CSV table of C-alpha atoms in Angstrom, one decimal:
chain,number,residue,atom,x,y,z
A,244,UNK,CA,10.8,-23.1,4.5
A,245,UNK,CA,8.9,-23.6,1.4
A,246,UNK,CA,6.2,-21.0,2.4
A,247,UNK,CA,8.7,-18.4,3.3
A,248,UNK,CA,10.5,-19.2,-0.1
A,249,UNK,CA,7.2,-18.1,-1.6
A,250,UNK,CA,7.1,-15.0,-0.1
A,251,UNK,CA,10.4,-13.7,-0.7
A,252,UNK,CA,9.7,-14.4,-4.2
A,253,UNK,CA,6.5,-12.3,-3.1
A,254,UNK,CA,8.8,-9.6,-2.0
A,255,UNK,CA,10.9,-9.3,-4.9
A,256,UNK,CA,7.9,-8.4,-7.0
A,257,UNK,CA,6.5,-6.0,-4.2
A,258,UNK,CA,10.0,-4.2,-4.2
A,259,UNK,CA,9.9,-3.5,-7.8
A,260,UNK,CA,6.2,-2.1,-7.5
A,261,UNK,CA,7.0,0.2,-4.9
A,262,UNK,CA,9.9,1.7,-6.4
A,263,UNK,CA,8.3,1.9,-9.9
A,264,UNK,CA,4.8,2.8,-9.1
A,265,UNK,CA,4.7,4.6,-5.1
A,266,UNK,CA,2.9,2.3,-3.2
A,267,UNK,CA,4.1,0.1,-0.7
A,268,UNK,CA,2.7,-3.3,-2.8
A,269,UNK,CA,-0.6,-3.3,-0.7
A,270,UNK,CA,-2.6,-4.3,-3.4
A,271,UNK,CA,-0.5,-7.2,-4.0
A,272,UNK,CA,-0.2,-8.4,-0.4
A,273,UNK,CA,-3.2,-8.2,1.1
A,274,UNK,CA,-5.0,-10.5,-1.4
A,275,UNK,CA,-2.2,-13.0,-1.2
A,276,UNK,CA,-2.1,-12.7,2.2
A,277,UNK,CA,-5.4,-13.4,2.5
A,278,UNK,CA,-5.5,-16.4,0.6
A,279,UNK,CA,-2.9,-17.5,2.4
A,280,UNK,CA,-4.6,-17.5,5.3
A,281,UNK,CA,-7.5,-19.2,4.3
A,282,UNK,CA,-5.3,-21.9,2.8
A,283,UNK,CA,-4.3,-22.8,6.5
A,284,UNK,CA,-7.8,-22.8,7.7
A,285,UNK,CA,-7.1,-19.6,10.0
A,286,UNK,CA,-10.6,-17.9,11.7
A,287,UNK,CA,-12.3,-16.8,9.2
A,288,UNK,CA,-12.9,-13.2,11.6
A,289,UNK,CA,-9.4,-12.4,11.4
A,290,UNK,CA,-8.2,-13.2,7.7
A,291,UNK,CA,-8.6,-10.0,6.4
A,292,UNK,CA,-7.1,-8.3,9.8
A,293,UNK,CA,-3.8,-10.3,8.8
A,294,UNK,CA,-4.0,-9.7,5.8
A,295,UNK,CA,-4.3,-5.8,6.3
A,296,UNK,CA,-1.7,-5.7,9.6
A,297,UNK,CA,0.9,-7.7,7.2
A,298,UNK,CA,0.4,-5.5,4.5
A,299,UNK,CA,1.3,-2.5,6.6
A,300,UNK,CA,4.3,-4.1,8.6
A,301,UNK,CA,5.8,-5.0,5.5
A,302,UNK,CA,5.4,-1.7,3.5
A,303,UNK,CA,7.1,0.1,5.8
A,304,UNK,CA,10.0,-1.6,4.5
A,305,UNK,CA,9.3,-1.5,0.7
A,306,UNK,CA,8.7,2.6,1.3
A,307,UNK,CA,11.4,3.2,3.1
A,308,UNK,CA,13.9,1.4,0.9
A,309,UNK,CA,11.7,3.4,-2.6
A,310,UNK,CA,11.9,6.7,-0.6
A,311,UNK,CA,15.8,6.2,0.1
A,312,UNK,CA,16.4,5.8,-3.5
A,313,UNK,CA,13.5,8.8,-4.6
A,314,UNK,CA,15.4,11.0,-2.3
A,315,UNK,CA,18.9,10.5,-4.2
A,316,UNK,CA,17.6,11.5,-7.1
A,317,UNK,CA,15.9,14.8,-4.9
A,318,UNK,CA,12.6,14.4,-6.1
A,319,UNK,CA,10.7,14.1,-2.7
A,320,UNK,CA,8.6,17.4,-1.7
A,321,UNK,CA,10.1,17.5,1.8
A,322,UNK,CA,8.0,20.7,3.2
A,323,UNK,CA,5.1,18.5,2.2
A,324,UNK,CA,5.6,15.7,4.5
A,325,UNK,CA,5.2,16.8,7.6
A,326,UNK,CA,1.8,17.7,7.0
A,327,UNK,CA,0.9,15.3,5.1
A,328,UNK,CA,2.5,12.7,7.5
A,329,UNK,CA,0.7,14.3,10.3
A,330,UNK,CA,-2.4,14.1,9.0
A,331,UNK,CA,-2.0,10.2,7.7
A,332,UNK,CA,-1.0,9.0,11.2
A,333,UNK,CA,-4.0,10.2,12.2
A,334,UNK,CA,-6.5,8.8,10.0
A,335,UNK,CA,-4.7,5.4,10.0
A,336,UNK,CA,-5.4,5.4,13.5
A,337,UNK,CA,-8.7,6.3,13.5
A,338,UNK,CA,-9.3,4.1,10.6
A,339,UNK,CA,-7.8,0.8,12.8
A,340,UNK,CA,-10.1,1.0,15.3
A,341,UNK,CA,-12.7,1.6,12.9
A,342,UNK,CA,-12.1,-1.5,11.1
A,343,UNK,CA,-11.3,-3.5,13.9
A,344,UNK,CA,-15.3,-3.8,14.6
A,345,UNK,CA,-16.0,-4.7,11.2
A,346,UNK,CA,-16.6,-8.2,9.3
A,347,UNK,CA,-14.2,-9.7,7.5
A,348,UNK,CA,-16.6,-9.8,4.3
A,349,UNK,CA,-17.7,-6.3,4.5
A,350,UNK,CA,-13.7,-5.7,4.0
A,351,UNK,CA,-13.1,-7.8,1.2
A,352,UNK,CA,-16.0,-5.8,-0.4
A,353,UNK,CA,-14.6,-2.5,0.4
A,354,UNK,CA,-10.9,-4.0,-1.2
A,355,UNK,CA,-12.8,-4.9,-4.4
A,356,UNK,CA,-14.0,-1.9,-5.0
A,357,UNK,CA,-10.5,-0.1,-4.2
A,358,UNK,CA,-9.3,-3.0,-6.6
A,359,UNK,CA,-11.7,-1.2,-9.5
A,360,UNK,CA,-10.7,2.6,-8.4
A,361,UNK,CA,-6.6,1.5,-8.8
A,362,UNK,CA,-7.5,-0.4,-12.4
A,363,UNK,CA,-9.3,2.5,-13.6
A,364,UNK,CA,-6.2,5.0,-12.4
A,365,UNK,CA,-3.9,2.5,-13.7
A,366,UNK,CA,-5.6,2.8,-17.6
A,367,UNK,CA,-7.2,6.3,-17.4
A,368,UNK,CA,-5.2,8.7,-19.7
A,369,UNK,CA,-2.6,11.2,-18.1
A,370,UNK,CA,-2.6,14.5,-18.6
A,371,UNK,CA,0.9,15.4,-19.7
A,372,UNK,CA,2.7,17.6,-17.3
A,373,UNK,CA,6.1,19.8,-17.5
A,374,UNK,CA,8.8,18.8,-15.4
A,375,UNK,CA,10.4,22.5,-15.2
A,376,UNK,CA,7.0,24.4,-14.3
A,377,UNK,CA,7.0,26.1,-10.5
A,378,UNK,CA,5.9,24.4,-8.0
A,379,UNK,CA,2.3,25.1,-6.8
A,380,UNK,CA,1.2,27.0,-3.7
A,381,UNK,CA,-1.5,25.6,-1.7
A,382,UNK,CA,-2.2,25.9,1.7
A,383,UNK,CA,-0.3,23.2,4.2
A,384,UNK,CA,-3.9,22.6,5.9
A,385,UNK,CA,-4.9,21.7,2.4
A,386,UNK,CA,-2.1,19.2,3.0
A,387,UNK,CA,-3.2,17.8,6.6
A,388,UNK,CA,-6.5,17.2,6.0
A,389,UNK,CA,-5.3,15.2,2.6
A,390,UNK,CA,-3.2,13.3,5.1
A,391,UNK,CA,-6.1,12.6,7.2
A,392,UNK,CA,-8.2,11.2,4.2
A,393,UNK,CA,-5.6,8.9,2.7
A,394,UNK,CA,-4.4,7.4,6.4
A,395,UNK,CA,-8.3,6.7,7.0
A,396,UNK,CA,-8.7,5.3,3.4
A,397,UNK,CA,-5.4,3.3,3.5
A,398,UNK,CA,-6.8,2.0,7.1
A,399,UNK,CA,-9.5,-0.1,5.4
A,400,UNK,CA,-7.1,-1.6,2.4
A,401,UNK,CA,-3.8,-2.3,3.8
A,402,UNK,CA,-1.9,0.1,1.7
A,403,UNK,CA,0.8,3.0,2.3
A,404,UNK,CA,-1.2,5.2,0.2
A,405,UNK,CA,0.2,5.3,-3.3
A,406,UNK,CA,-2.8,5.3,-5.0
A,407,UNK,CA,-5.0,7.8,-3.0
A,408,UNK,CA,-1.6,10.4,-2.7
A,409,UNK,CA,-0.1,10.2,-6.3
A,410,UNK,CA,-3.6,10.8,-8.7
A,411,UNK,CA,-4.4,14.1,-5.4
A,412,UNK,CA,-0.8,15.4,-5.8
A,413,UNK,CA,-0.7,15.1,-9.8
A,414,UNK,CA,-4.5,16.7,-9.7
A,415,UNK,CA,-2.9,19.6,-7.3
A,416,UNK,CA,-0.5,20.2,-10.0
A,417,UNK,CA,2.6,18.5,-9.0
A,418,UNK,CA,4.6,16.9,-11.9
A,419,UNK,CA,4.3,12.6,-11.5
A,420,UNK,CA,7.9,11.4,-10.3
A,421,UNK,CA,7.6,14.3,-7.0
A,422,UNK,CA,4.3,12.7,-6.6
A,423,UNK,CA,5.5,9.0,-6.4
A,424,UNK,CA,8.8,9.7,-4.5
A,425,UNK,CA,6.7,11.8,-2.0
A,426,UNK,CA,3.9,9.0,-1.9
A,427,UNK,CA,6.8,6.5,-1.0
A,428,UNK,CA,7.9,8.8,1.5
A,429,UNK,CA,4.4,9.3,2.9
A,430,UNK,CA,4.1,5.5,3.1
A,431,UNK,CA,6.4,4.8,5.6
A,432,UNK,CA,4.8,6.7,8.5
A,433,UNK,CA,1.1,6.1,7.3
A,434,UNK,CA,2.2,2.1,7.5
A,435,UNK,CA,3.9,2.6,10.4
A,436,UNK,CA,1.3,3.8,12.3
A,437,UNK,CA,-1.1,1.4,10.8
A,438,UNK,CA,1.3,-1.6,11.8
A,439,UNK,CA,1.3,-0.5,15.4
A,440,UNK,CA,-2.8,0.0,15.0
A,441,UNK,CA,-3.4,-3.6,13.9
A,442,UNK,CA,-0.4,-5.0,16.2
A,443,UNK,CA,-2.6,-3.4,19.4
A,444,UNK,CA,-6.2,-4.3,18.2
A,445,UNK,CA,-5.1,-8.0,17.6
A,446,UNK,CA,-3.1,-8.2,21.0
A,447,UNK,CA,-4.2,-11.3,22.6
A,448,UNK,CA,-7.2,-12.1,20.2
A,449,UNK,CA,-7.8,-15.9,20.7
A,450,UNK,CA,-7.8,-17.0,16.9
A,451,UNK,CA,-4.7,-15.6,16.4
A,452,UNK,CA,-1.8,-18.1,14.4
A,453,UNK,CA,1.1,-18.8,15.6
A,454,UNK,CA,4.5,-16.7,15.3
A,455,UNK,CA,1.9,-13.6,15.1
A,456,UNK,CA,2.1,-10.3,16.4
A,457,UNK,CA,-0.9,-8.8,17.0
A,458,UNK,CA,-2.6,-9.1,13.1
A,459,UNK,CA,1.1,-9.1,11.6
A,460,UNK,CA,2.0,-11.9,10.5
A,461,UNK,CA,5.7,-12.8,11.2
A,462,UNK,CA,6.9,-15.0,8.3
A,463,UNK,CA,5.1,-13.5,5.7
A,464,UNK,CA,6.3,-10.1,7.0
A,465,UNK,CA,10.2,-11.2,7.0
A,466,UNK,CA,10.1,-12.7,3.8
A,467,UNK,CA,8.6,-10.4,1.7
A,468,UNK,CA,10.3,-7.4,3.8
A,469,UNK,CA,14.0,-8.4,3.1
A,470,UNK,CA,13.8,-8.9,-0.5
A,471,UNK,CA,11.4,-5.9,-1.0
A,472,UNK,CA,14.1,-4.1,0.8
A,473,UNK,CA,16.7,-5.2,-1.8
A,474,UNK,CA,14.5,-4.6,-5.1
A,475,UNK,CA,13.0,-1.0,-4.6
A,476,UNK,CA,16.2,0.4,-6.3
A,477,UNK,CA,15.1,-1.7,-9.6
A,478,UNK,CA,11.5,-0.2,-9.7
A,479,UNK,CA,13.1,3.6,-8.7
A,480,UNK,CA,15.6,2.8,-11.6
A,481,UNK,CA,12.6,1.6,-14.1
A,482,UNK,CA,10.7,4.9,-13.3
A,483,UNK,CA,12.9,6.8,-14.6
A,484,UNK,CA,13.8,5.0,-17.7
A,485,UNK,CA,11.2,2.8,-18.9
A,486,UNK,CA,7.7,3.7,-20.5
A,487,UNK,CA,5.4,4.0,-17.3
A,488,UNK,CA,2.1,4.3,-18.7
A,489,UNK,CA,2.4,0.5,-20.3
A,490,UNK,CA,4.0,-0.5,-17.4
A,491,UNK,CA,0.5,0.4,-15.4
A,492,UNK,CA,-1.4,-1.2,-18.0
A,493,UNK,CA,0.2,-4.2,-17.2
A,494,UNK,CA,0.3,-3.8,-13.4
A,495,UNK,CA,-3.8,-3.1,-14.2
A,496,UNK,CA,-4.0,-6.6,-15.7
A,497,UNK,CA,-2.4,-8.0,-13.1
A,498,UNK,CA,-4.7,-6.5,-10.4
A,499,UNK,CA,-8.1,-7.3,-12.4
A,500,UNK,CA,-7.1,-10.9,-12.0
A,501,UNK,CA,-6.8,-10.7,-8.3
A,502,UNK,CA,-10.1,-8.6,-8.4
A,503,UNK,CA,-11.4,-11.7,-10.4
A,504,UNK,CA,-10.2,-13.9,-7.8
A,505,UNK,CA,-11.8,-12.5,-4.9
A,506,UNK,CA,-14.9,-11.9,-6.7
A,507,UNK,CA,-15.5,-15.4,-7.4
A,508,UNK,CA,-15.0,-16.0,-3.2
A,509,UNK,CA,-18.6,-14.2,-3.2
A,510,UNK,CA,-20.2,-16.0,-5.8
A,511,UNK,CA,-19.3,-19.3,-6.0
C-alpha cells in the first residue's frame, strides 16, 4: 500500500506535466520506474523494458485526459492527426521490436542523451509566434513520415512524444498551445501502440515480476494512471495562464537532476 501511495503521488505530478507541457510524463516515469525496479532487485535485462512498457501504459491515460481538456478549449489540429497518428503507430512498433533486442545499458544511455536534448528544449529561447496568423500548408506526407520518426524515437524512451512533436510543429510554423494540445492528442495512440508492443515482447519472459503484464507493470501503472487522470485539467489550466517559459526552466532543473542520477549509475 505504501508503494502504490508513492505512485499516485507520482501521478499527480505526471498529470500536471502532461497538461502543462504535452507530454505524457515519460521523462518522469521511466527513470523512477526504473529505479524502482532496481530497488526490488528485479533482472537487471528487463528494468529498463518496465520501465519503458509502464511509461507508455500509463501515458495513455495522462494524454487522453490533457487532450480531453486541449480539445475544449479547440486548440487540437484535428486534420493533422490522422497522419500523424498513422505514421507514430508505425514507428512505435517498429521501434519495440527494435528495442526489445537491445541491453538494458545501451538504453539508459540512449535516455540520457534524450534527457540532455529535452533540457536544452526546455531552456533554449523561443521564438515568439502570433496566435492569429493562418495556419500553414504543408503536405500531409510531410505529416506521416513525422509520425513515423517520433513513434520510432518515442519507442526507445518511453514517451508519448511531446518533446520530439511540439519543438517540429512550432519549427513548421504552428503557434505553441496547437502544438502541445495536438502532441497530447498524438500521445495517446503513439503510447497505445507502444503499450501493446512492450505488453507482447515481454509475454511470458521468465524474469518477469509479479502482477506484470507483459513489461507493464500493474501497480505502478494504476497508481500513477488514476491520479494523472484527475490532474491533467490543472496543467491544461496552467498553460494558459501562467508564465510557461519559467515554468520549463524549472521542469529543466528537475530533469538534469534525474540526468545526474542516472549518470552516476555508470560511474560509480
Amino acid at each position: 500500500m505504501g508503494i502504490f501511495l508513492i505512485f499516485m503521488c507520482i501521478g499527480a505530478v505526471v498529470g500536471v506535466i502532461a497538461g502543462l507541457l504535452g507530454v505524457g510524463g515519460g521523462s518522469i516515469i521511466v527513470p523512477i520506474m526504473s529505479y524502482f525496479a532496481e530497488q526490488q532487485q528485479m533482472d537487471s535485462s528487463i528494468i529498463m523494458k518496465i520501465a519503458l512498457g509502464t511509461s507508455f501504459a500509463i501515458i495513455i491515460v495522462s494524454s487522453a485526459a490533457s487532450a480531453w481538456s486541449h480539445n475544449k478549449r479547440g486548440s487540437i489540429l484535428w486534420d493533422k492527426v490522422p497522419y500523424l497518428g498513422i505514421g507514430a503507430a508505425i514507428g512505435v512498433v517498429l521501434g519495440s521490436l527494435v528495442v526489445s533486442r537491445l541491453s538494458n545499458t545501451f538504453l539508459q544511455i540512449v535516455f540520457c542523451f534524450f534527457l540532455v536534448y529535452t533540457i536544452y528544449s526546455m531552456l533554449a529561447p523561443k521564438k515568439k509566434t502570433d496566435d492569429n496568423r493562418p495556419a500553414p500548408n504543408h503536405s500531409m506526407v510531410l505529416f506521416l513520415g513525422l509520425g513515423l520518426l517520433i513513434g520510432f524515437l518515442a519507442s526507445f524512451i518511453g514517451i508519448a512524444g511531446g518533446a520530439i512533436a511540439v519543438p517540429l510543429l512550432t519549427y513548421l510554423g504552428y503557434e505553441m498551445r496547437r502544438a502541445i494540445a495536438t502532441s497530447s492528442t498524438l500521445g495517446v495512440i503513439l503510447a497505445f501502440f507502444g503499450a501493446v508492443s512492450y505488453i507482447y515482447t515481454g509475454w511470458d519472459h521468465p524474469h518477469l515480476p509479479e502482477y506484470s503484464l507483459g513489461f507493464v507493470y500493474l501497480p505502478a501503472f494504476f497508481g500513477i494512471a488514476i491520479v494523472s487522470l484527475l490532474t491533467a485539467s490543472i496543467g491544461v489550466k496552467l498553460s494558459y495562464k501562467l508564465p510557461v517559459p519559467r515554468i520549463r526552466q524549472i521542469f529543466a532543473i528537475f530533469l538534469a537532476l534525474i540526468l545526474v542520477r542516472m549518470l552516476s549509475a555508470f560511474l560509480f
